[in-house]
Amino acid sequence: MQIEETWLLIMSHRRATLGARSDLEKFIMSSDSTAVATVLRHPVNNEEIAACYPAMRELRPHLSSQQEFMTRVSRQFEQGYRLLAAWRGSHAVALAGYRLQENLVYGRFLYVDDLVALETERRGRLGQRLLEALADEARAQGCAKLVLDTALSNALAQRFYYRQGMLATAMRFNLALNKEVRPA
């Protein structure tokens, strides 16, 4: 089946509980008119945030429940974290968690915390489309860079990031301070 892409920029507002913002939505339509569109947009309510849990669980298996996911995401929202998801109907089939930051190393930058597609959706270029949307958002926000971390052992992700034009420019070190604390 031949895929035809149509890109639309849509300005919308978040519901009052999450505050106002504009969303970049990208529609990826099949030439088959019966196919369901895949739309990139931010979740706008708790039901939609909860719908992101299955995809996030594939990337973060240590999340033990949807409730834990909701609690942690809610805390992270207070720190500027956002989710951008690829929606097929009411299902989030891929997503990116990100935040705008600034430091003395990069200046203003967009940090990608999470990038994942459901296993059944991989190779569908949704990860590429999410990264492109995040790069557009970063440019619109005056960011100098888009930055993310990946495990040294995750060769497939590293290969994907290189194909997207990203370069490995640093190595991150960490020190576990308490073995009882779950990974953040």
CSV table of C-alpha atoms in Angstrom, one decimal:
chain,number,residue,atom,x,y,z
A,1,MET,CA,0.0,0.0,0.0
A,2,GLN,CA,1.4,3.4,-1.0
A,3,ILE,CA,1.5,5.9,1.9
A,4,GLU,CA,0.7,9.6,1.1
A,5,GLU,CA,1.8,12.1,3.7
A,6,THR,CA,-0.1,15.3,4.4
A,7,TRP,CA,1.4,17.7,7.1
A,8,LEU,CA,-0.8,20.2,8.8
A,9,LEU,CA,0.0,22.7,11.5
A,10,ILE,CA,-2.9,23.1,13.9
A,11,MET,CA,-3.0,25.5,16.8
A,12,SER,CA,-5.2,24.2,19.7
A,13,HIS,CA,-5.6,24.9,23.4
A,14,ARG,CA,-5.2,22.5,26.2
A,15,ARG,CA,-8.1,22.1,28.6
A,16,ALA,CA,-8.1,24.3,31.6
A,17,THR,CA,-6.8,21.5,33.9
A,18,LEU,CA,-3.5,21.3,32.0
A,19,GLY,CA,-3.2,24.9,30.8
A,20,ALA,CA,-3.3,26.5,27.3
A,21,ARG,CA,-0.7,25.5,24.7
A,22,SER,CA,-0.4,25.0,21.0
A,23,ASP,CA,0.1,21.6,19.5
A,24,LEU,CA,1.8,20.5,16.3
A,25,GLU,CA,-0.4,17.8,14.7
A,26,LYS,CA,0.8,15.8,11.8
A,27,PHE,CA,-1.6,13.6,9.9
A,28,ILE,CA,-0.3,10.6,8.1
A,29,MET,CA,-3.0,9.4,5.8
A,30,SER,CA,-3.2,6.2,3.8
A,31,SER,CA,-4.3,6.4,0.2
A,32,ASP,CA,-6.9,3.9,1.3
A,33,SER,CA,-9.8,6.0,2.5
A,34,THR,CA,-10.9,3.3,5.0
A,35,ALA,CA,-7.6,3.5,6.8
A,36,VAL,CA,-7.5,5.3,10.2
A,37,ALA,CA,-5.3,8.4,10.3
A,38,THR,CA,-2.4,8.6,12.7
A,39,VAL,CA,-2.3,12.0,14.4
A,40,LEU,CA,0.6,13.5,16.4
A,41,ARG,CA,-0.7,15.6,19.3
A,42,HIS,CA,-0.4,16.1,23.0
A,43,PRO,CA,-2.8,14.3,25.3
A,44,VAL,CA,-5.3,16.8,26.7
A,45,ASN,CA,-6.9,15.0,29.7
A,46,ASN,CA,-6.2,12.3,32.2
A,47,GLU,CA,-8.0,9.7,30.0
A,48,GLU,CA,-5.6,10.4,27.1
A,49,ILE,CA,-2.6,10.5,29.4
A,50,ALA,CA,-3.6,7.1,30.7
A,51,ALA,CA,-3.9,5.8,27.1
A,52,CYS,CA,-0.2,6.5,26.8
A,53,TYR,CA,0.7,3.9,29.5
A,54,PRO,CA,0.8,0.8,27.2
A,55,ALA,CA,3.4,2.4,24.9
A,56,MET,CA,5.4,3.8,27.8
A,57,ARG,CA,5.4,0.4,29.6
A,58,GLU,CA,7.3,-1.0,26.6
A,59,LEU,CA,10.1,1.5,27.2
A,60,ARG,CA,9.9,1.6,31.0
A,61,PRO,CA,8.9,-1.9,32.2
A,62,HIS,CA,9.7,-0.9,35.8
A,63,LEU,CA,6.5,1.1,35.8
A,64,SER,CA,4.3,-1.3,37.8
A,65,SER,CA,0.9,0.1,37.0
A,66,GLN,CA,-1.1,2.7,35.1
A,67,GLN,CA,-1.6,4.5,38.4
A,68,GLU,CA,2.1,4.8,39.1
A,69,PHE,CA,2.6,6.1,35.5
A,70,MET,CA,-0.1,8.7,36.1
A,71,THR,CA,1.3,9.8,39.4
A,72,ARG,CA,4.8,10.2,38.1
A,73,VAL,CA,3.8,11.9,34.9
A,74,SER,CA,1.7,14.3,37.0
A,75,ARG,CA,4.7,15.2,39.1
A,76,GLN,CA,6.9,15.6,36.0
A,77,PHE,CA,4.3,17.9,34.3
A,78,GLU,CA,4.9,20.3,37.2
A,79,GLN,CA,8.5,20.3,36.1
A,80,GLY,CA,7.7,21.1,32.5
A,81,TYR,CA,7.5,17.6,31.1
A,82,ARG,CA,5.2,17.0,28.1
A,83,LEU,CA,4.0,14.1,26.2
A,84,LEU,CA,3.5,14.0,22.4
A,85,ALA,CA,1.8,10.9,21.1
A,86,ALA,CA,1.0,9.3,17.8
A,87,TRP,CA,-2.7,8.6,18.0
A,88,ARG,CA,-4.7,6.1,16.0
A,89,GLY,CA,-8.2,6.7,17.1
A,90,SER,CA,-8.1,6.7,20.9
A,91,HIS,CA,-4.9,4.6,21.0
A,92,ALA,CA,-1.5,6.1,21.6
A,93,VAL,CA,0.7,3.9,19.3
A,94,ALA,CA,3.9,5.8,19.8
A,95,LEU,CA,5.0,8.7,22.1
A,96,ALA,CA,7.7,11.0,23.2
A,97,GLY,CA,8.2,12.6,26.6
A,98,TYR,CA,10.2,15.8,26.6
A,99,ARG,CA,10.9,19.1,28.4
A,100,LEU,CA,12.5,22.4,27.6
A,101,GLN,CA,15.6,23.1,29.6
A,102,GLU,CA,18.6,25.4,29.8
A,103,ASN,CA,22.1,24.9,31.1
A,104,LEU,CA,25.6,26.3,30.6
A,105,VAL,CA,26.6,23.4,28.3
A,106,TYR,CA,23.8,23.7,25.6
A,107,GLY,CA,22.0,26.9,26.4
A,108,ARG,CA,18.3,26.4,25.8
A,109,PHE,CA,17.5,22.9,24.5
A,110,LEU,CA,14.8,20.3,24.2
A,111,TYR,CA,15.5,17.2,26.2
A,112,VAL,CA,13.8,13.9,25.1
A,113,ASP,CA,13.1,11.8,28.2
A,114,ASP,CA,11.2,9.0,26.4
A,115,LEU,CA,10.8,7.9,22.8
A,116,VAL,CA,8.9,4.7,22.0
A,117,ALA,CA,6.5,3.0,19.6
A,118,LEU,CA,4.4,-0.1,20.4
A,119,GLU,CA,6.3,-3.1,19.1
A,120,THR,CA,3.5,-3.7,16.5
A,121,GLU,CA,4.1,-0.1,15.2
A,122,ARG,CA,7.9,-0.2,14.9
A,123,ARG,CA,9.3,0.4,11.4
A,124,GLY,CA,6.3,2.6,10.7
A,125,ARG,CA,8.5,5.7,10.9
A,126,LEU,CA,6.6,7.1,13.9
A,127,GLY,CA,9.8,7.5,15.9
A,128,GLN,CA,11.2,9.6,13.0
A,129,ARG,CA,8.0,11.7,12.8
A,130,LEU,CA,8.0,12.3,16.6
A,131,LEU,CA,11.6,13.4,16.5
A,132,GLU,CA,10.9,15.7,13.5
A,133,ALA,CA,7.9,17.2,15.4
A,134,LEU,CA,10.1,17.7,18.5
A,135,ALA,CA,12.8,19.3,16.5
A,136,ASP,CA,10.2,21.7,15.0
A,137,GLU,CA,9.0,22.5,18.6
A,138,ALA,CA,12.6,23.1,19.7
A,139,ARG,CA,13.2,25.5,16.9
A,140,ALA,CA,9.9,27.3,17.6
A,141,GLN,CA,11.0,27.7,21.3
A,142,GLY,CA,14.4,29.1,20.4
A,143,CYS,CA,16.4,26.0,21.4
A,144,ALA,CA,19.9,25.5,20.2
A,145,LYS,CA,19.8,21.6,20.4
A,146,LEU,CA,17.6,18.6,20.8
A,147,VAL,CA,19.3,16.2,23.3
A,148,LEU,CA,18.6,12.7,24.5
A,149,ASP,CA,20.3,9.8,26.3
A,150,THR,CA,20.3,6.1,25.4
A,151,ALA,CA,21.8,3.1,27.1
A,152,LEU,CA,25.3,2.1,25.9
A,153,SER,CA,23.9,-1.4,25.3
A,154,ASN,CA,21.0,-0.2,23.1
A,155,ALA,CA,22.7,-0.5,19.7
A,156,LEU,CA,19.4,-0.5,17.8
A,157,ALA,CA,18.3,2.9,19.3
A,158,GLN,CA,21.8,4.3,18.6
A,159,ARG,CA,21.6,3.2,15.0
A,160,PHE,CA,18.2,4.8,14.7
A,161,TYR,CA,19.5,8.1,16.2
A,162,TYR,CA,22.4,8.2,13.8
A,163,ARG,CA,20.0,7.7,10.9
A,164,GLN,CA,18.1,10.7,12.2
A,165,GLY,CA,21.3,12.8,11.9
A,166,MET,CA,22.0,12.8,15.6
A,167,LEU,CA,25.6,12.5,16.9
A,168,ALA,CA,26.9,10.9,20.1
A,169,THR,CA,28.7,13.9,21.8
A,170,ALA,CA,28.9,12.9,25.5
A,171,MET,CA,28.8,10.1,28.0
A,172,ARG,CA,26.6,10.3,31.0
A,173,PHE,CA,27.7,8.9,34.4
A,174,ASN,CA,25.4,8.2,37.3
A,175,LEU,CA,25.8,6.9,40.9
A,176,ALA,CA,23.0,4.9,42.5
A,177,LEU,CA,22.5,6.6,45.9
A,178,ASN,CA,20.0,4.2,47.5
A,179,LYS,CA,19.3,0.7,46.2
A,180,GLU,CA,15.7,0.9,47.6
A,181,VAL,CA,14.8,3.8,45.4
A,182,ARG,CA,13.3,2.8,42.0
A,183,PRO,CA,14.9,4.2,38.8
A,184,ALA,CA,13.5,7.6,37.9
